[in-house]
Each structure stands twice: as structure tokens, then as C-alpha cells.
Amino acid sequence: MTDPQNTSPYGEQPQYAAVPNGGAPNGGAPNYGAPNYGAQYGIPPQPPVPTPPQKKRKWPWIVGALVVLIIIIAVMSGTSGDDQASRSGSSATTAQDGGSGGGDQTPGLNTPVRDGKFEFVVTGVEKGLSSVGDNPYLTEKAQGQFVIVTMTVKNISDKAYSFSPTDQKLFDAQGRSFEPSTSAQIALGDSDIPVWDNINPGNTVTAKVVYDMPADAQPASIELHDSLFSGGAKVALS
């Protein structure tokens, strides 16, 4: 006899085996998503994190470059100073040899002195002039008095060298320094080099350098230079 409570309209149903926990956790619905690697194989290894490259320090190179630059400047300054001292010493030696006395006596007129590439001989001084120039259109009038210093200049080097009268400095009895008057030298016209020119090796020129001084000033000495920044050689004018 059939049990009415277990009767199914579809007949006897097949029985399925129990699904293990790996397919459906805790008896729940099966997980059809990503494979469960963690449960069976663990966490996959991670790639190593690269170490950032260390930045090279630039300041040692900068400091080193500054030190080298300072050394170069010091060496060049020392060389320039030695050359300047050599020129001054040469001028002083020549001056002492040409003087009538000895020791520290300053050479005077008609005494050869040297500075750098030139040998100078001051041959005359003319003072108390109110104007210079024979041409009425080029006559130059003095603010005080014109003083004309005549000299010869010889190039004692082995190549042409430039000479400028404006590099020669005149001193009065009070120690004041005077620069040449270029316009007065051009007006005077009686000079081989009124402004600037080259002197070939071995050649000698005659230069007249004109100074505008106060009327009561007394020219005492002149400092002769082969260039603007040379040591110079002093000659007494009185």
C-alpha cells in the first residue's frame, strides 16, 4: 500500500550526493567566480620593488671648479705683478746708471731711461706759453699756461709697438699730476706723433707733449710710460 504522504506526482526523484565544502562553502551556493587560489596554493609572490637610483651630488664638482678658478686668478695676478715689478726694476736700474750721482737720484734731461719697449730721452722743457699753433684756425689757448716737454722715443724691442703721448704724466712742485692736452698737441703740429702711432723696431721719433697747467705751477718731473699701465720711468725737469 502506498504512503499518501510520500507520494509525488512526478514519481520517484533521483537522489544527489552531497557537494563537498570546496565547491560550495558552508553548504551555500557554489562560487563560480575567480578561482580560489588562496585556499589551495597561497598568495602568489609579488615582484620586488625597484630601489630608486641615488641622485649624484653636484656640489663637490661646483666647489672644485671654484677652487681651480681662484688658483688660476691668483697665478695670473702674481705673474702680472712680477712683470710689472720687472719693468719698474728695469726702469729704476737704467735711471740710476744714467744719473750723474748715485743711489736714488732721479735722472734729468738728456739722460736715457727705459720703460717696457721704449727708451726715452727728455731733451727740453718750454713753459709759460699762453697759446700754441701757427695756424689761426687751429690755435689753442691755455687755461693757465702751456708747458711743452720735448723727448725722443726709441723702440728697443724686435717688433712694432704703439706709442701715445697721452700716457705720459707731468708732475709739478706740489706733487700734482697733469694729463696732456690732445687738442693743444694737434694745434702745435710740430711732433712726429701728436696723438698715437706705431714705432717700428729700432726707429726713433721726436715727440712734443703739451700740458695745460696753472700759470704759477712749476713743472718738476715727468713719468714716462710705454703703455697706460706700465711701471713708468721718472725724469726730473729742474
PDB file of C-alpha atoms in Angstrom:
ATOM      1  CA  MET A   1       0.000   0.000   0.000  1.00  0.00           C
ATOM      2  CA  THR A   2       1.334   3.408  -0.925  1.00  0.00           C
ATOM      3  CA  ASP A   3       2.065   6.055   1.689  1.00  0.00           C
ATOM      4  CA  PRO A   4      -0.016   9.101   0.716  1.00  0.00           C
ATOM      5  CA  GLN A   5       2.418  11.491   2.417  1.00  0.00           C
ATOM      6  CA  ASN A   6       5.412  10.411   0.277  1.00  0.00           C
ATOM      7  CA  THR A   7       3.561  10.231  -2.955  1.00  0.00           C
ATOM      8  CA  SER A   8       4.874  12.613  -5.647  1.00  0.00           C
ATOM      9  CA  PRO A   9       3.054  13.433  -8.783  1.00  0.00           C
ATOM     10  CA  TYR A  10       6.348  13.125 -10.682  1.00  0.00           C
ATOM     11  CA  GLY A  11       7.294   9.821  -9.435  1.00  0.00           C
ATOM     12  CA  GLU A  12      10.351   8.917  -7.505  1.00  0.00           C
ATOM     13  CA  GLN A  13      13.019  11.639  -7.607  1.00  0.00           C
ATOM     14  CA  PRO A  14      16.713  10.808  -8.011  1.00  0.00           C
ATOM     15  CA  GLN A  15      18.995  11.321  -5.057  1.00  0.00           C
ATOM     16  CA  TYR A  16      22.139  13.526  -5.458  1.00  0.00           C
ATOM     17  CA  ALA A  17      25.310  13.175  -3.475  1.00  0.00           C
ATOM     18  CA  ALA A  18      26.288  15.910  -1.047  1.00  0.00           C
ATOM     19  CA  VAL A  19      28.529  18.634  -2.501  1.00  0.00           C
ATOM     20  CA  PRO A  20      31.790  18.994  -0.583  1.00  0.00           C
ATOM     21  CA  ASN A  21      32.651  22.299   1.097  1.00  0.00           C
ATOM     22  CA  GLY A  22      35.225  23.138  -1.547  1.00  0.00           C
ATOM     23  CA  GLY A  23      32.508  23.534  -4.178  1.00  0.00           C
ATOM     24  CA  ALA A  24      30.004  25.354  -2.016  1.00  0.00           C
ATOM     25  CA  PRO A  25      31.378  26.922   1.178  1.00  0.00           C
ATOM     26  CA  ASN A  26      29.387  26.046   4.275  1.00  0.00           C
ATOM     27  CA  GLY A  27      26.773  24.326   2.181  1.00  0.00           C
ATOM     28  CA  GLY A  28      25.882  27.556   0.365  1.00  0.00           C
ATOM     29  CA  ALA A  29      25.722  28.265  -3.349  1.00  0.00           C
ATOM     30  CA  PRO A  30      28.750  27.256  -5.438  1.00  0.00           C
ATOM     31  CA  ASN A  31      31.303  30.021  -6.194  1.00  0.00           C
ATOM     32  CA  TYR A  32      31.573  30.277  -9.972  1.00  0.00           C
ATOM     33  CA  GLY A  33      33.698  33.432  -9.968  1.00  0.00           C
ATOM     34  CA  ALA A  34      37.516  33.735  -9.775  1.00  0.00           C
ATOM     35  CA  PRO A  35      39.393  30.549  -8.806  1.00  0.00           C
ATOM     36  CA  ASN A  36      40.122  30.222  -5.191  1.00  0.00           C
ATOM     37  CA  TYR A  37      43.923  30.171  -5.343  1.00  0.00           C
ATOM     38  CA  GLY A  38      44.379  31.325  -1.818  1.00  0.00           C
ATOM     39  CA  ALA A  39      42.739  28.261  -0.344  1.00  0.00           C
ATOM     40  CA  GLN A  40      44.859  25.764  -2.246  1.00  0.00           C
ATOM     41  CA  TYR A  41      48.085  27.490  -3.335  1.00  0.00           C
ATOM     42  CA  GLY A  42      48.502  30.569  -1.077  1.00  0.00           C
ATOM     43  CA  ILE A  43      49.170  34.200  -2.142  1.00  0.00           C
ATOM     44  CA  PRO A  44      51.233  34.383  -5.355  1.00  0.00           C
ATOM     45  CA  PRO A  45      54.710  36.030  -4.921  1.00  0.00           C
ATOM     46  CA  GLN A  46      54.908  39.758  -5.616  1.00  0.00           C
ATOM     47  CA  PRO A  47      57.662  41.225  -7.863  1.00  0.00           C
ATOM     48  CA  PRO A  48      60.443  43.081  -5.951  1.00  0.00           C
ATOM     49  CA  VAL A  49      60.031  46.844  -5.631  1.00  0.00           C
ATOM     50  CA  PRO A  50      62.864  48.559  -7.561  1.00  0.00           C
ATOM     51  CA  THR A  51      65.150  50.815  -5.491  1.00  0.00           C
ATOM     52  CA  PRO A  52      65.111  54.427  -6.750  1.00  0.00           C
ATOM     53  CA  PRO A  53      68.505  55.488  -8.138  1.00  0.00           C
ATOM     54  CA  GLN A  54      70.559  57.690  -5.864  1.00  0.00           C
ATOM     55  CA  LYS A  55      70.982  61.265  -7.035  1.00  0.00           C
ATOM     56  CA  LYS A  56      74.552  62.286  -7.736  1.00  0.00           C
ATOM     57  CA  ARG A  57      75.766  65.176  -5.664  1.00  0.00           C
ATOM     58  CA  LYS A  58      76.752  68.128  -7.808  1.00  0.00           C
ATOM     59  CA  TRP A  59      78.111  70.450  -5.117  1.00  0.00           C
ATOM     60  CA  PRO A  60      81.561  68.794  -4.874  1.00  0.00           C
ATOM     61  CA  TRP A  61      82.131  69.498  -8.578  1.00  0.00           C
ATOM     62  CA  ILE A  62      80.999  73.109  -8.171  1.00  0.00           C
ATOM     63  CA  VAL A  63      83.298  73.665  -5.186  1.00  0.00           C
ATOM     64  CA  GLY A  64      86.197  72.070  -7.060  1.00  0.00           C
ATOM     65  CA  ALA A  65      85.620  74.298 -10.096  1.00  0.00           C
ATOM     66  CA  LEU A  66      85.578  77.421  -7.893  1.00  0.00           C
ATOM     67  CA  VAL A  67      88.838  76.398  -6.210  1.00  0.00           C
ATOM     68  CA  VAL A  68      90.517  75.868  -9.605  1.00  0.00           C
ATOM     69  CA  LEU A  69      89.247  79.254 -10.825  1.00  0.00           C
ATOM     70  CA  ILE A  70      90.608  81.009  -7.727  1.00  0.00           C
ATOM     71  CA  ILE A  71      94.000  79.346  -8.196  1.00  0.00           C
ATOM     72  CA  ILE A  72      94.141  80.428 -11.876  1.00  0.00           C
ATOM     73  CA  ILE A  73      93.271  84.035 -10.962  1.00  0.00           C
ATOM     74  CA  ALA A  74      95.915  84.055  -8.219  1.00  0.00           C
ATOM     75  CA  VAL A  75      98.584  82.720 -10.584  1.00  0.00           C
ATOM     76  CA  MET A  76      97.716  85.244 -13.296  1.00  0.00           C
ATOM     77  CA  SER A  77      97.746  88.119 -10.787  1.00  0.00           C
ATOM     78  CA  GLY A  78     101.127  87.007  -9.474  1.00  0.00           C
ATOM     79  CA  THR A  79     102.552  86.798 -12.996  1.00  0.00           C
ATOM     80  CA  SER A  80     101.238  90.254 -13.851  1.00  0.00           C
ATOM     81  CA  GLY A  81     102.696  91.665 -10.644  1.00  0.00           C
ATOM     82  CA  ASP A  82     106.081  90.086 -11.344  1.00  0.00           C
ATOM     83  CA  ASP A  83     106.107  91.518 -14.872  1.00  0.00           C
ATOM     84  CA  GLN A  84     105.172  94.952 -13.542  1.00  0.00           C
ATOM     85  CA  ALA A  85     107.885  94.753 -10.893  1.00  0.00           C
ATOM     86  CA  SER A  86     110.392  93.655 -13.529  1.00  0.00           C
ATOM     87  CA  ARG A  87     109.546  96.644 -15.701  1.00  0.00           C
ATOM     88  CA  SER A  88     109.806  99.037 -12.758  1.00  0.00           C
ATOM     89  CA  GLY A  89     113.096  97.498 -11.686  1.00  0.00           C
ATOM     90  CA  SER A  90     114.498  97.798 -15.193  1.00  0.00           C
ATOM     91  CA  SER A  91     113.483 101.449 -15.364  1.00  0.00           C
ATOM     92  CA  ALA A  92     114.951 102.188 -11.951  1.00  0.00           C
ATOM     93  CA  THR A  93     118.229 100.472 -12.844  1.00  0.00           C
ATOM     94  CA  THR A  94     118.548 102.436 -16.076  1.00  0.00           C
ATOM     95  CA  ALA A  95     117.767 105.660 -14.272  1.00  0.00           C
ATOM     96  CA  GLN A  96     120.462 105.073 -11.666  1.00  0.00           C
ATOM     97  CA  ASP A  97     123.032 104.148 -14.297  1.00  0.00           C
ATOM     98  CA  GLY A  98     122.293 107.314 -16.288  1.00  0.00           C
ATOM     99  CA  GLY A  99     122.283 109.748 -13.341  1.00  0.00           C
ATOM    100  CA  SER A 100     125.258 111.942 -12.508  1.00  0.00           C
ATOM    101  CA  GLY A 101     125.153 110.904  -8.875  1.00  0.00           C
ATOM    102  CA  GLY A 102     124.361 107.547  -7.346  1.00  0.00           C
ATOM    103  CA  GLY A 103     121.822 105.909  -5.111  1.00  0.00           C
ATOM    104  CA  ASP A 104     118.281 107.232  -5.513  1.00  0.00           C
ATOM    105  CA  GLN A 105     118.998 110.314  -7.640  1.00  0.00           C
ATOM    106  CA  THR A 106     116.372 110.854 -10.345  1.00  0.00           C
ATOM    107  CA  PRO A 107     117.837 111.178 -13.859  1.00  0.00           C
ATOM    108  CA  GLY A 108     117.425 114.524 -15.569  1.00  0.00           C
ATOM    109  CA  LEU A 109     117.435 115.996 -19.055  1.00  0.00           C
ATOM    110  CA  ASN A 110     119.333 114.254 -21.856  1.00  0.00           C
ATOM    111  CA  THR A 111     119.581 111.046 -19.809  1.00  0.00           C
ATOM    112  CA  PRO A 112     118.227 107.840 -21.404  1.00  0.00           C
ATOM    113  CA  VAL A 113     115.638 105.955 -19.366  1.00  0.00           C
ATOM    114  CA  ARG A 114     113.665 102.862 -20.316  1.00  0.00           C
ATOM    115  CA  ASP A 115     110.176 101.610 -19.685  1.00  0.00           C
ATOM    116  CA  GLY A 116     108.999  98.421 -21.346  1.00  0.00           C
ATOM    117  CA  LYS A 117     109.670  98.520 -25.090  1.00  0.00           C
ATOM    118  CA  PHE A 118     110.843 102.150 -25.285  1.00  0.00           C
ATOM    119  CA  GLU A 119     113.899 104.197 -24.436  1.00  0.00           C
ATOM    120  CA  PHE A 120     113.168 107.862 -23.657  1.00  0.00           C
ATOM    121  CA  VAL A 121     115.413 110.913 -23.641  1.00  0.00           C
ATOM    122  CA  VAL A 122     113.881 114.219 -22.472  1.00  0.00           C
ATOM    123  CA  THR A 123     115.694 116.962 -24.355  1.00  0.00           C
ATOM    124  CA  GLY A 124     113.884 120.145 -23.332  1.00  0.00           C
ATOM    125  CA  VAL A 125     111.092 121.899 -21.397  1.00  0.00           C
ATOM    126  CA  GLU A 126     109.329 125.083 -22.514  1.00  0.00           C
ATOM    127  CA  LYS A 127     106.863 126.730 -20.141  1.00  0.00           C
ATOM    128  CA  GLY A 128     104.776 129.890 -19.753  1.00  0.00           C
ATOM    129  CA  LEU A 129     103.052 129.736 -23.167  1.00  0.00           C
ATOM    130  CA  SER A 130      99.593 131.291 -23.428  1.00  0.00           C
ATOM    131  CA  SER A 131      98.759 129.617 -26.758  1.00  0.00           C
ATOM    132  CA  VAL A 132     100.162 127.163 -29.305  1.00  0.00           C
ATOM    133  CA  GLY A 133      99.734 126.771 -33.078  1.00  0.00           C
ATOM    134  CA  ASP A 134     100.773 128.852 -36.076  1.00  0.00           C
ATOM    135  CA  ASN A 135      97.514 128.334 -37.966  1.00  0.00           C
ATOM    136  CA  PRO A 136      94.938 130.950 -36.828  1.00  0.00           C
ATOM    137  CA  TYR A 137      92.161 128.401 -37.300  1.00  0.00           C
ATOM    138  CA  LEU A 138      93.887 125.796 -35.143  1.00  0.00           C
ATOM    139  CA  THR A 139      95.374 127.986 -32.423  1.00  0.00           C
ATOM    140  CA  GLU A 140      94.738 126.653 -28.944  1.00  0.00           C
ATOM    141  CA  LYS A 141      94.670 128.970 -25.921  1.00  0.00           C
ATOM    142  CA  ALA A 142      95.725 127.787 -22.493  1.00  0.00           C
ATOM    143  CA  GLN A 143      93.507 127.856 -19.439  1.00  0.00           C
ATOM    144  CA  GLY A 144      96.611 128.687 -17.430  1.00  0.00           C
ATOM    145  CA  GLN A 145      99.931 128.127 -19.203  1.00  0.00           C
ATOM    146  CA  PHE A 146     101.114 125.580 -21.733  1.00  0.00           C
ATOM    147  CA  VAL A 147     104.202 123.545 -20.890  1.00  0.00           C
ATOM    148  CA  ILE A 148     105.843 121.644 -23.766  1.00  0.00           C
ATOM    149  CA  VAL A 149     108.099 118.687 -22.970  1.00  0.00           C
ATOM    150  CA  THR A 150     110.238 117.535 -25.920  1.00  0.00           C
ATOM    151  CA  MET A 151     111.582 113.974 -25.965  1.00  0.00           C
ATOM    152  CA  THR A 152     112.888 111.259 -28.246  1.00  0.00           C
ATOM    153  CA  VAL A 153     111.346 107.786 -28.120  1.00  0.00           C
ATOM    154  CA  LYS A 154     113.171 104.712 -29.449  1.00  0.00           C
ATOM    155  CA  ASN A 155     111.643 101.267 -29.917  1.00  0.00           C
ATOM    156  CA  ILE A 156     114.154  98.830 -28.380  1.00  0.00           C
ATOM    157  CA  SER A 157     112.039  95.710 -28.991  1.00  0.00           C
ATOM    158  CA  ASP A 158     112.021  93.375 -32.002  1.00  0.00           C
ATOM    159  CA  LYS A 159     108.570  94.342 -33.323  1.00  0.00           C
ATOM    160  CA  ALA A 160     106.414  97.406 -33.924  1.00  0.00           C
ATOM    161  CA  TYR A 161     104.894  98.916 -30.799  1.00  0.00           C
ATOM    162  CA  SER A 162     102.341 101.687 -30.321  1.00  0.00           C
ATOM    163  CA  PHE A 163     103.207 104.961 -28.609  1.00  0.00           C
ATOM    164  CA  SER A 164     100.764 107.511 -27.240  1.00  0.00           C
ATOM    165  CA  PRO A 165     101.762 110.909 -25.772  1.00  0.00           C
ATOM    166  CA  THR A 166      98.646 110.786 -23.578  1.00  0.00           C
ATOM    167  CA  ASP A 167     100.274 108.044 -21.444  1.00  0.00           C
ATOM    168  CA  GLN A 168     102.949 110.482 -20.177  1.00  0.00           C
ATOM    169  CA  LYS A 169     102.250 112.192 -16.828  1.00  0.00           C
ATOM    170  CA  LEU A 170     103.646 115.540 -15.687  1.00  0.00           C
ATOM    171  CA  PHE A 171     104.086 116.483 -12.001  1.00  0.00           C
ATOM    172  CA  ASP A 172     104.503 119.958 -10.538  1.00  0.00           C
ATOM    173  CA  ALA A 173     106.463 121.017  -7.443  1.00  0.00           C
ATOM    174  CA  GLN A 174     103.374 120.334  -5.273  1.00  0.00           C
ATOM    175  CA  GLY A 175     103.136 116.732  -6.455  1.00  0.00           C
ATOM    176  CA  ARG A 176     100.035 117.308  -8.576  1.00  0.00           C
ATOM    177  CA  SER A 177      99.619 115.146 -11.702  1.00  0.00           C
ATOM    178  CA  PHE A 178      98.717 116.577 -15.124  1.00  0.00           C
ATOM    179  CA  GLU A 179      97.479 114.872 -18.301  1.00  0.00           C
ATOM    180  CA  PRO A 180      98.499 116.016 -21.808  1.00  0.00           C
ATOM    181  CA  SER A 181      96.221 118.285 -23.855  1.00  0.00           C
ATOM    182  CA  THR A 182      95.450 116.418 -27.080  1.00  0.00           C
ATOM    183  CA  SER A 183      93.860 119.444 -28.781  1.00  0.00           C
ATOM    184  CA  ALA A 184      96.924 121.576 -27.995  1.00  0.00           C
ATOM    185  CA  GLN A 185      99.259 118.899 -29.397  1.00  0.00           C
ATOM    186  CA  ILE A 186      97.255 118.787 -32.637  1.00  0.00           C
ATOM    187  CA  ALA A 187      97.341 122.600 -32.859  1.00  0.00           C
ATOM    188  CA  LEU A 188     101.086 122.637 -32.207  1.00  0.00           C
ATOM    189  CA  GLY A 189     101.725 120.222 -35.073  1.00  0.00           C
ATOM    190  CA  ASP A 190     105.493 120.100 -34.527  1.00  0.00           C
ATOM    191  CA  SER A 191     105.641 116.433 -33.432  1.00  0.00           C
ATOM    192  CA  ASP A 192     106.220 113.123 -35.161  1.00  0.00           C
ATOM    193  CA  ILE A 193     103.382 111.558 -33.157  1.00  0.00           C
ATOM    194  CA  PRO A 194     100.805 114.114 -31.940  1.00  0.00           C
ATOM    195  CA  VAL A 195      98.183 111.568 -30.821  1.00  0.00           C
ATOM    196  CA  TRP A 196      99.039 107.905 -31.430  1.00  0.00           C
ATOM    197  CA  ASP A 197     101.112 105.809 -33.838  1.00  0.00           C
ATOM    198  CA  ASN A 198     103.297 102.714 -34.123  1.00  0.00           C
ATOM    199  CA  ILE A 199     107.078 102.859 -33.867  1.00  0.00           C
ATOM    200  CA  ASN A 200     108.932 100.138 -35.742  1.00  0.00           C
ATOM    201  CA  PRO A 201     111.788  98.277 -34.015  1.00  0.00           C
ATOM    202  CA  GLY A 202     114.998 100.300 -33.898  1.00  0.00           C
ATOM    203  CA  ASN A 203     113.325 103.537 -35.003  1.00  0.00           C
ATOM    204  CA  THR A 204     113.424 106.800 -33.037  1.00  0.00           C
ATOM    205  CA  VAL A 205     110.801 109.556 -33.154  1.00  0.00           C
ATOM    206  CA  THR A 206     110.619 113.041 -31.659  1.00  0.00           C
ATOM    207  CA  ALA A 207     107.507 113.827 -29.630  1.00  0.00           C
ATOM    208  CA  LYS A 208     106.359 117.102 -28.116  1.00  0.00           C
ATOM    209  CA  VAL A 209     103.876 116.633 -25.312  1.00  0.00           C
ATOM    210  CA  VAL A 210     101.795 119.668 -24.305  1.00  0.00           C
ATOM    211  CA  TYR A 211     100.334 120.213 -20.818  1.00  0.00           C
ATOM    212  CA  ASP A 212      97.908 122.904 -19.644  1.00  0.00           C
ATOM    213  CA  MET A 213      98.958 123.886 -16.106  1.00  0.00           C
ATOM    214  CA  PRO A 214      98.108 126.756 -13.736  1.00  0.00           C
ATOM    215  CA  ALA A 215     100.072 129.906 -14.507  1.00  0.00           C
ATOM    216  CA  ASP A 216     102.001 129.726 -11.237  1.00  0.00           C
ATOM    217  CA  ALA A 217     102.730 125.956 -11.390  1.00  0.00           C
ATOM    218  CA  GLN A 218     106.316 124.750 -11.751  1.00  0.00           C
ATOM    219  CA  PRO A 219     106.894 121.535 -13.741  1.00  0.00           C
ATOM    220  CA  ALA A 220     109.090 119.315 -11.586  1.00  0.00           C
ATOM    221  CA  SER A 221     109.194 115.862 -13.201  1.00  0.00           C
ATOM    222  CA  ILE A 222     107.655 113.689 -15.874  1.00  0.00           C
ATOM    223  CA  GLU A 223     106.759 109.984 -15.683  1.00  0.00           C
ATOM    224  CA  LEU A 224     107.290 108.201 -18.994  1.00  0.00           C
ATOM    225  CA  HIS A 225     105.333 105.069 -19.980  1.00  0.00           C
ATOM    226  CA  ASP A 226     105.413 102.627 -22.875  1.00  0.00           C
ATOM    227  CA  SER A 227     101.719 101.929 -22.185  1.00  0.00           C
ATOM    228  CA  LEU A 228      98.927 103.095 -19.901  1.00  0.00           C
ATOM    229  CA  PHE A 229      99.512 100.538 -17.129  1.00  0.00           C
ATOM    230  CA  SER A 230     103.313 100.145 -17.280  1.00  0.00           C
ATOM    231  CA  GLY A 231     105.596 100.876 -14.334  1.00  0.00           C
ATOM    232  CA  GLY A 232     106.947 104.134 -15.759  1.00  0.00           C
ATOM    233  CA  ALA A 233     110.336 105.894 -15.547  1.00  0.00           C
ATOM    234  CA  LYS A 234     110.611 109.300 -13.861  1.00  0.00           C
ATOM    235  CA  VAL A 235     112.801 112.150 -15.151  1.00  0.00           C
ATOM    236  CA  ALA A 236     113.489 115.377 -13.278  1.00  0.00           C
ATOM    237  CA  LEU A 237     112.776 118.586 -15.210  1.00  0.00           C
ATOM    238  CA  SER A 238     114.524 121.074 -12.940  1.00  0.00           C
TER     239      SER A 238
END
